[in-house]
GROMACS .gro file of C-alpha atoms in nm:
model
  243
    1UNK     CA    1  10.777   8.031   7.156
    2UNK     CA    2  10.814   8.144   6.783
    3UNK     CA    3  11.034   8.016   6.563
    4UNK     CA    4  11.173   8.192   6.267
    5UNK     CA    5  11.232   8.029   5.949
    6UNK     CA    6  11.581   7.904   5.862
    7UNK     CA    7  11.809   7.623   5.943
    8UNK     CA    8  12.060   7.575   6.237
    9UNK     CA    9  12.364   7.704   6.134
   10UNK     CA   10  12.552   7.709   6.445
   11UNK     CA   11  12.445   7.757   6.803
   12UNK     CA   12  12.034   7.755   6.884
   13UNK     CA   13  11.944   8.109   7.089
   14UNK     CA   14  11.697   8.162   7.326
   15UNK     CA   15  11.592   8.530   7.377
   16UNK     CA   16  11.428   8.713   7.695
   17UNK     CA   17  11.300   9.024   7.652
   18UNK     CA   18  11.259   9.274   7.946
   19UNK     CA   19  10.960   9.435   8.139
   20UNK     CA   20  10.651   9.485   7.861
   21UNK     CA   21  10.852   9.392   7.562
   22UNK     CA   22  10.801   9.148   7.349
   23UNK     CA   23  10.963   8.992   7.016
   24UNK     CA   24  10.961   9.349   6.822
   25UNK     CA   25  11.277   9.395   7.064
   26UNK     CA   26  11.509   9.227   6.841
   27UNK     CA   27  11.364   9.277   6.482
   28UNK     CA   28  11.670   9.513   6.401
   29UNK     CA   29  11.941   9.258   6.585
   30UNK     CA   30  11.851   8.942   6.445
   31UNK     CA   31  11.981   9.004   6.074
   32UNK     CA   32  12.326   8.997   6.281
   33UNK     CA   33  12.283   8.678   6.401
   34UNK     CA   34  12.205   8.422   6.127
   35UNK     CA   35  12.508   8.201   6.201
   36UNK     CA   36  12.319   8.145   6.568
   37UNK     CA   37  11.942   7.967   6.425
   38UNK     CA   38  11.715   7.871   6.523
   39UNK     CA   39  11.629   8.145   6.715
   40UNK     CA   40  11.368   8.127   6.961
   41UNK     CA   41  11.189   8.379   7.177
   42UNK     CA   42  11.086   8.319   7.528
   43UNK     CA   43  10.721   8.430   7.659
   44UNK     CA   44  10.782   8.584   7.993
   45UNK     CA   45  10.411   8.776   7.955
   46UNK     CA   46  10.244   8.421   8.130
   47UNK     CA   47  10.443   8.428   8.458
   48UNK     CA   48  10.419   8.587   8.820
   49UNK     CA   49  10.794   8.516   8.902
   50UNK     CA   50  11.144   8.463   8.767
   51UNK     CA   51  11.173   8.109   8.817
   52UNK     CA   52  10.843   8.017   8.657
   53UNK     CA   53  10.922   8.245   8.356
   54UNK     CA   54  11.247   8.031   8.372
   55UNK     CA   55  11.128   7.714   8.391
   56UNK     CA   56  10.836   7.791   8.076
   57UNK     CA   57  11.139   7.889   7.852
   58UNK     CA   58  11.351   7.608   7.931
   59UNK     CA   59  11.025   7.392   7.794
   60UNK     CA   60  10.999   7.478   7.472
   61UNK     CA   61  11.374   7.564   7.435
   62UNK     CA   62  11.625   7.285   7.236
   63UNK     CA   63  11.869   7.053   7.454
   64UNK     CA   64  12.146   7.327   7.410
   65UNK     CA   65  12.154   7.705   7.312
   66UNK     CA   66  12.300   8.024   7.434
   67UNK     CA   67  12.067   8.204   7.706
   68UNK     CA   68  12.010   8.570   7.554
   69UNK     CA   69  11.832   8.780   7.828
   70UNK     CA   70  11.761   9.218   7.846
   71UNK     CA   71  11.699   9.376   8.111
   72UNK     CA   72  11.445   9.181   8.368
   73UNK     CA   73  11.556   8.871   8.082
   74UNK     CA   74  11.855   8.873   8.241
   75UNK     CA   75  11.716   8.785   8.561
   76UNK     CA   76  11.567   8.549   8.384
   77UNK     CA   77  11.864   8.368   8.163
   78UNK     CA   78  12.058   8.349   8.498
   79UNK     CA   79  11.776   8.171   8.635
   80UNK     CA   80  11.764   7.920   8.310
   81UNK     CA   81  12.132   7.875   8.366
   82UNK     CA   82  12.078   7.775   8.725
   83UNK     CA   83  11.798   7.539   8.671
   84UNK     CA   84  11.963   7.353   8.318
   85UNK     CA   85  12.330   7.427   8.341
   86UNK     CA   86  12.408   7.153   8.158
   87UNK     CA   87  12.178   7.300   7.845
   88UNK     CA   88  12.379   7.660   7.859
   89UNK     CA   89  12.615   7.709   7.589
   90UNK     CA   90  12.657   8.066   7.660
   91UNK     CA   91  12.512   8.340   7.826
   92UNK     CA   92  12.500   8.720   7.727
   93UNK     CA   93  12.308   8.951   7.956
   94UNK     CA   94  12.235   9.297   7.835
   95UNK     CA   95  12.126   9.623   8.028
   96UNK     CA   96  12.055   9.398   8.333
   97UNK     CA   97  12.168   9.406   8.728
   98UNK     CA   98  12.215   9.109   8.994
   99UNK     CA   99  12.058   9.364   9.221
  100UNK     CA  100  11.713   9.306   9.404
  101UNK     CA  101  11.415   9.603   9.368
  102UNK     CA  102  11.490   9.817   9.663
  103UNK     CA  103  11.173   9.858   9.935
  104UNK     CA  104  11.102  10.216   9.784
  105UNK     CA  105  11.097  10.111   9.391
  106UNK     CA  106  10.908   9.768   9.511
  107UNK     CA  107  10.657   9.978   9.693
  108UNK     CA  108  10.607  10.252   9.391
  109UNK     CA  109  10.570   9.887   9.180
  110UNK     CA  110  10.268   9.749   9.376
  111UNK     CA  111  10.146  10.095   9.414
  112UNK     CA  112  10.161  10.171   8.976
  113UNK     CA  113   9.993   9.827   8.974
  114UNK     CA  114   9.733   9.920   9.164
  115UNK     CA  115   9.625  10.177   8.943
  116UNK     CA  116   9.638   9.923   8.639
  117UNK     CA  117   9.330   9.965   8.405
  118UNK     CA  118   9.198   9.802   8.151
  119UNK     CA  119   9.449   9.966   7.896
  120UNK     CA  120   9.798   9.974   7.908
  121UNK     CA  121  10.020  10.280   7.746
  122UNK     CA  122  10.387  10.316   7.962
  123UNK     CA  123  10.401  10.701   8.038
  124UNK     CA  124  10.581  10.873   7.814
  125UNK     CA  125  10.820  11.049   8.104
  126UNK     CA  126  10.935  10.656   8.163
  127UNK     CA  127  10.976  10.560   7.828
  128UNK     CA  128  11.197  10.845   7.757
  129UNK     CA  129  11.425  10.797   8.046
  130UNK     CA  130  11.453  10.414   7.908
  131UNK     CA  131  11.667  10.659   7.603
  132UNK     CA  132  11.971  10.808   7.538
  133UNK     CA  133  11.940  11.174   7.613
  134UNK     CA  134  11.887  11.261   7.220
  135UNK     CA  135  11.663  11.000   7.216
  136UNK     CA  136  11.369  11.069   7.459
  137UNK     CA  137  11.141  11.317   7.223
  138UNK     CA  138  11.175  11.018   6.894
  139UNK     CA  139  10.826  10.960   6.856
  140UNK     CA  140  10.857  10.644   6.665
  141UNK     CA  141  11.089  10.469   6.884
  142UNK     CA  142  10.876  10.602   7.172
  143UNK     CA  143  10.516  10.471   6.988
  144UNK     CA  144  10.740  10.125   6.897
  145UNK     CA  145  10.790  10.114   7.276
  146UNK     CA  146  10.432  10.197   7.358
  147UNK     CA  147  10.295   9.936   7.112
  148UNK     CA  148  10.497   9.626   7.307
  149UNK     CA  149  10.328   9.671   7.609
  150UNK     CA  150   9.978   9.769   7.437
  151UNK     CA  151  10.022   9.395   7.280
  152UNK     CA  152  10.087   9.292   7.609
  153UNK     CA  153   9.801   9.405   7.786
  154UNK     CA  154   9.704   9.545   8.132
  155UNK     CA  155   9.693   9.199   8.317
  156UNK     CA  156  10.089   9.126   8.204
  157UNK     CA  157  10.158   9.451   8.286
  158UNK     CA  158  10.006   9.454   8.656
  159UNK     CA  159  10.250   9.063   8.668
  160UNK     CA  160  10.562   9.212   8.570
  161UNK     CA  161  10.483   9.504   8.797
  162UNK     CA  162  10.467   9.354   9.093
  163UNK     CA  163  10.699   9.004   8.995
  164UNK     CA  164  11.009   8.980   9.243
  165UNK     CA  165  11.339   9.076   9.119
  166UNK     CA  166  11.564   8.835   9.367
  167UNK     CA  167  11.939   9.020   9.373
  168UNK     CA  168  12.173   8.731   9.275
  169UNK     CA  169  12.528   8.899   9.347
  170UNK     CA  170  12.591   8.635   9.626
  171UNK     CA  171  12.517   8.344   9.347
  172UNK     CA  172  12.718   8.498   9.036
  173UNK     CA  173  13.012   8.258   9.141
  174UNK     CA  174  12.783   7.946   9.044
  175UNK     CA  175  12.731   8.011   8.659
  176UNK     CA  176  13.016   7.854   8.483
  177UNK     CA  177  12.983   7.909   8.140
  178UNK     CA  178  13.105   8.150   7.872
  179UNK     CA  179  12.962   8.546   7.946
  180UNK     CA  180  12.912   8.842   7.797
  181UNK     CA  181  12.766   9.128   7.961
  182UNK     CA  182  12.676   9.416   7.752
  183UNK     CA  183  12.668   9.750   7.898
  184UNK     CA  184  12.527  10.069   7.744
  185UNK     CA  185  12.747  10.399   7.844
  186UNK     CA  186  12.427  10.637   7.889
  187UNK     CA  187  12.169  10.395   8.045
  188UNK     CA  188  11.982  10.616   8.285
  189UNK     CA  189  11.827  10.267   8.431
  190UNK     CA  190  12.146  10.045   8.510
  191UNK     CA  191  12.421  10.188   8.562
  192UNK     CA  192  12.774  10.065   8.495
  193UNK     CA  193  12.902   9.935   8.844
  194UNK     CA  194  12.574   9.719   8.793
  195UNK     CA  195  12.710   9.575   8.485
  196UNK     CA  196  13.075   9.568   8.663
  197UNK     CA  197  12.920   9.361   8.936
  198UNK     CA  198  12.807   9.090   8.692
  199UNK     CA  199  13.140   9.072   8.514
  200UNK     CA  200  13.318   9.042   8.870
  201UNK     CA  201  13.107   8.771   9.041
  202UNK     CA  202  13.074   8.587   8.718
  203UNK     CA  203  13.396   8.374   8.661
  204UNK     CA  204  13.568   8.436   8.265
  205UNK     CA  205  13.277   8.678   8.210
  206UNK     CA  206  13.363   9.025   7.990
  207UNK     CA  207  13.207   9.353   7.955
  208UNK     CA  208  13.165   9.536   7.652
  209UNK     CA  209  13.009   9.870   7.723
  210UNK     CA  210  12.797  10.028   7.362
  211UNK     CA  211  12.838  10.360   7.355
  212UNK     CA  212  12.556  10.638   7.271
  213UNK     CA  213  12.316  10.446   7.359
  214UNK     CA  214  12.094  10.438   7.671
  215UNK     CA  215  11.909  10.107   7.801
  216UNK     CA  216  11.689  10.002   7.539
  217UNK     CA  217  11.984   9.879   7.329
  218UNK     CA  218  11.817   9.686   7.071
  219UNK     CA  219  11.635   9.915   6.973
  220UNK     CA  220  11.888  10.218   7.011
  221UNK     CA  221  12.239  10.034   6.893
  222UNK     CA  222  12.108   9.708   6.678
  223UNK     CA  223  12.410   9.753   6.416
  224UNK     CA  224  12.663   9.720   6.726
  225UNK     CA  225  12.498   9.498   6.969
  226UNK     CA  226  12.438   9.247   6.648
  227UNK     CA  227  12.785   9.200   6.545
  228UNK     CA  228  12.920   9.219   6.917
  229UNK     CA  229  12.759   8.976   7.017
  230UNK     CA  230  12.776   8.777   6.689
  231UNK     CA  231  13.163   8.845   6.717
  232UNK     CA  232  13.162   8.702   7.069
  233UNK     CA  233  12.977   8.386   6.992
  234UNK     CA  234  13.210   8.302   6.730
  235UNK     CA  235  13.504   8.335   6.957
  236UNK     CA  236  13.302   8.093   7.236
  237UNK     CA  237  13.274   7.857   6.897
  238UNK     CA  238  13.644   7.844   6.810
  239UNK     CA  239  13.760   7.816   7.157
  240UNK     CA  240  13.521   7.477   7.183
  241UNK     CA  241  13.612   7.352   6.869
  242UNK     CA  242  13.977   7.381   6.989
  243UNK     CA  243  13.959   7.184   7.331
   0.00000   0.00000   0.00000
């Protein structure tokens, strides 16, 4: 876990990045959300499966905080949520799913994994359908992506390519705590009724959907999703404060 400097000012957060990213994710986000330190980034990179990259976050993470998780983090948050309910404060899933990998995408998984060398670079064609449409030929967000999973290495990527993505839709009902799921309008990788799905099975949970942007919302939308989510937290707060 790192640890950035500055003092608790409110609620402790504990971010999840998705598949090959790391920290870099929310460099742009994180001026937003002062109010929320310490901040504290979970290392999925170490892990073969949900639960264990669950249950290594939950170690190092402070008796309460609000579960931050992208993409496959989100898989992962619900699972911290699950096995420390008690910790959660909040929970705000972004550009995520409660869907399982179907055979076909699990099979093309195992079958990129196999051809894992010793260098990792995500294809180019992948990366840019991670973008909004006027977004996939930016070489520097592209190369930012790139560099993520060239930090992360081969062996991490081979893990996260073949880790199991359990569908959760039949256990949404059992996370009772404050949730916001964040949407973005042109995400080519999860689409809406995915994000619909989490805001139904999850009880009190809302949707905010970012617009122009495709799934790598951090990155694409940090000036929105920052204050958003900042905005949303604050609410949770004064809604505490007045029970």
């Amino acid at each position: 876990m790192q640890r950035p400097a500055g003092q608790s000012g409110g609620m402790a957060m504990l971010l999840m990045p998705g598949f090959m990213t790391d920290a870099d994710l929310w460099s742009e986000v994180l001026p937003h959300w002062q109010a929320f330190l310490p901040v504290l980034h979970a290392d999925p990179s170490q892990d073969d499966s949900i639960a264990g990259m669950a249950c290594r976050a939950l170690a190092a993470a402070p008796d309460r905080f609000v579960a931050v998780g992208f993409s496959m983090g989100g898989y992962v948050a619900r699972e911290v949520a699950r096995q420390a309910p008690g910790r959660i404060e909040a929970l705000v899933l972004i550009a995520t799913s409660a869907q399982g990998d179907s055979p076909d995408r699990a099979a093309g998984k195992a079958a990129a994994a196999a051809r894992v060398g010793q260098g990792v670079r995500i294809g180019r064609a992948a990366i840019a359908r991670s973008l909004h449409p006027a977004r996939e030929d930016d070489p520097a967000l592209i190369a930012r992506i790139q560099a993520m999973g060239e930090r992360l290495g081969a062996e991490t990527f081979r893990r996260q390519l073949l880790l199991d993505r359990p569908g959760d839709a039949d256990r949404l009902d059992g996370i009772d705590v404050p949730t916001l799921v964040v949407a973005g309008r042109q995400d080519r990788l999860r689409s809406l009724a995915e994000a619909e799905e989490l805001r139904d099975g999850i009880p009190g949970a809302t949707l905010r959907i970012v617009e122009d942007t495709g799934h790598m919302i951090p990155f694409e939308a940090p000036d929105t999703l920052g204050p958003l989510v900042a905005e949303w937290l604050s609410l949770v707060i004064s809604r505490r404060m007045t029970r």
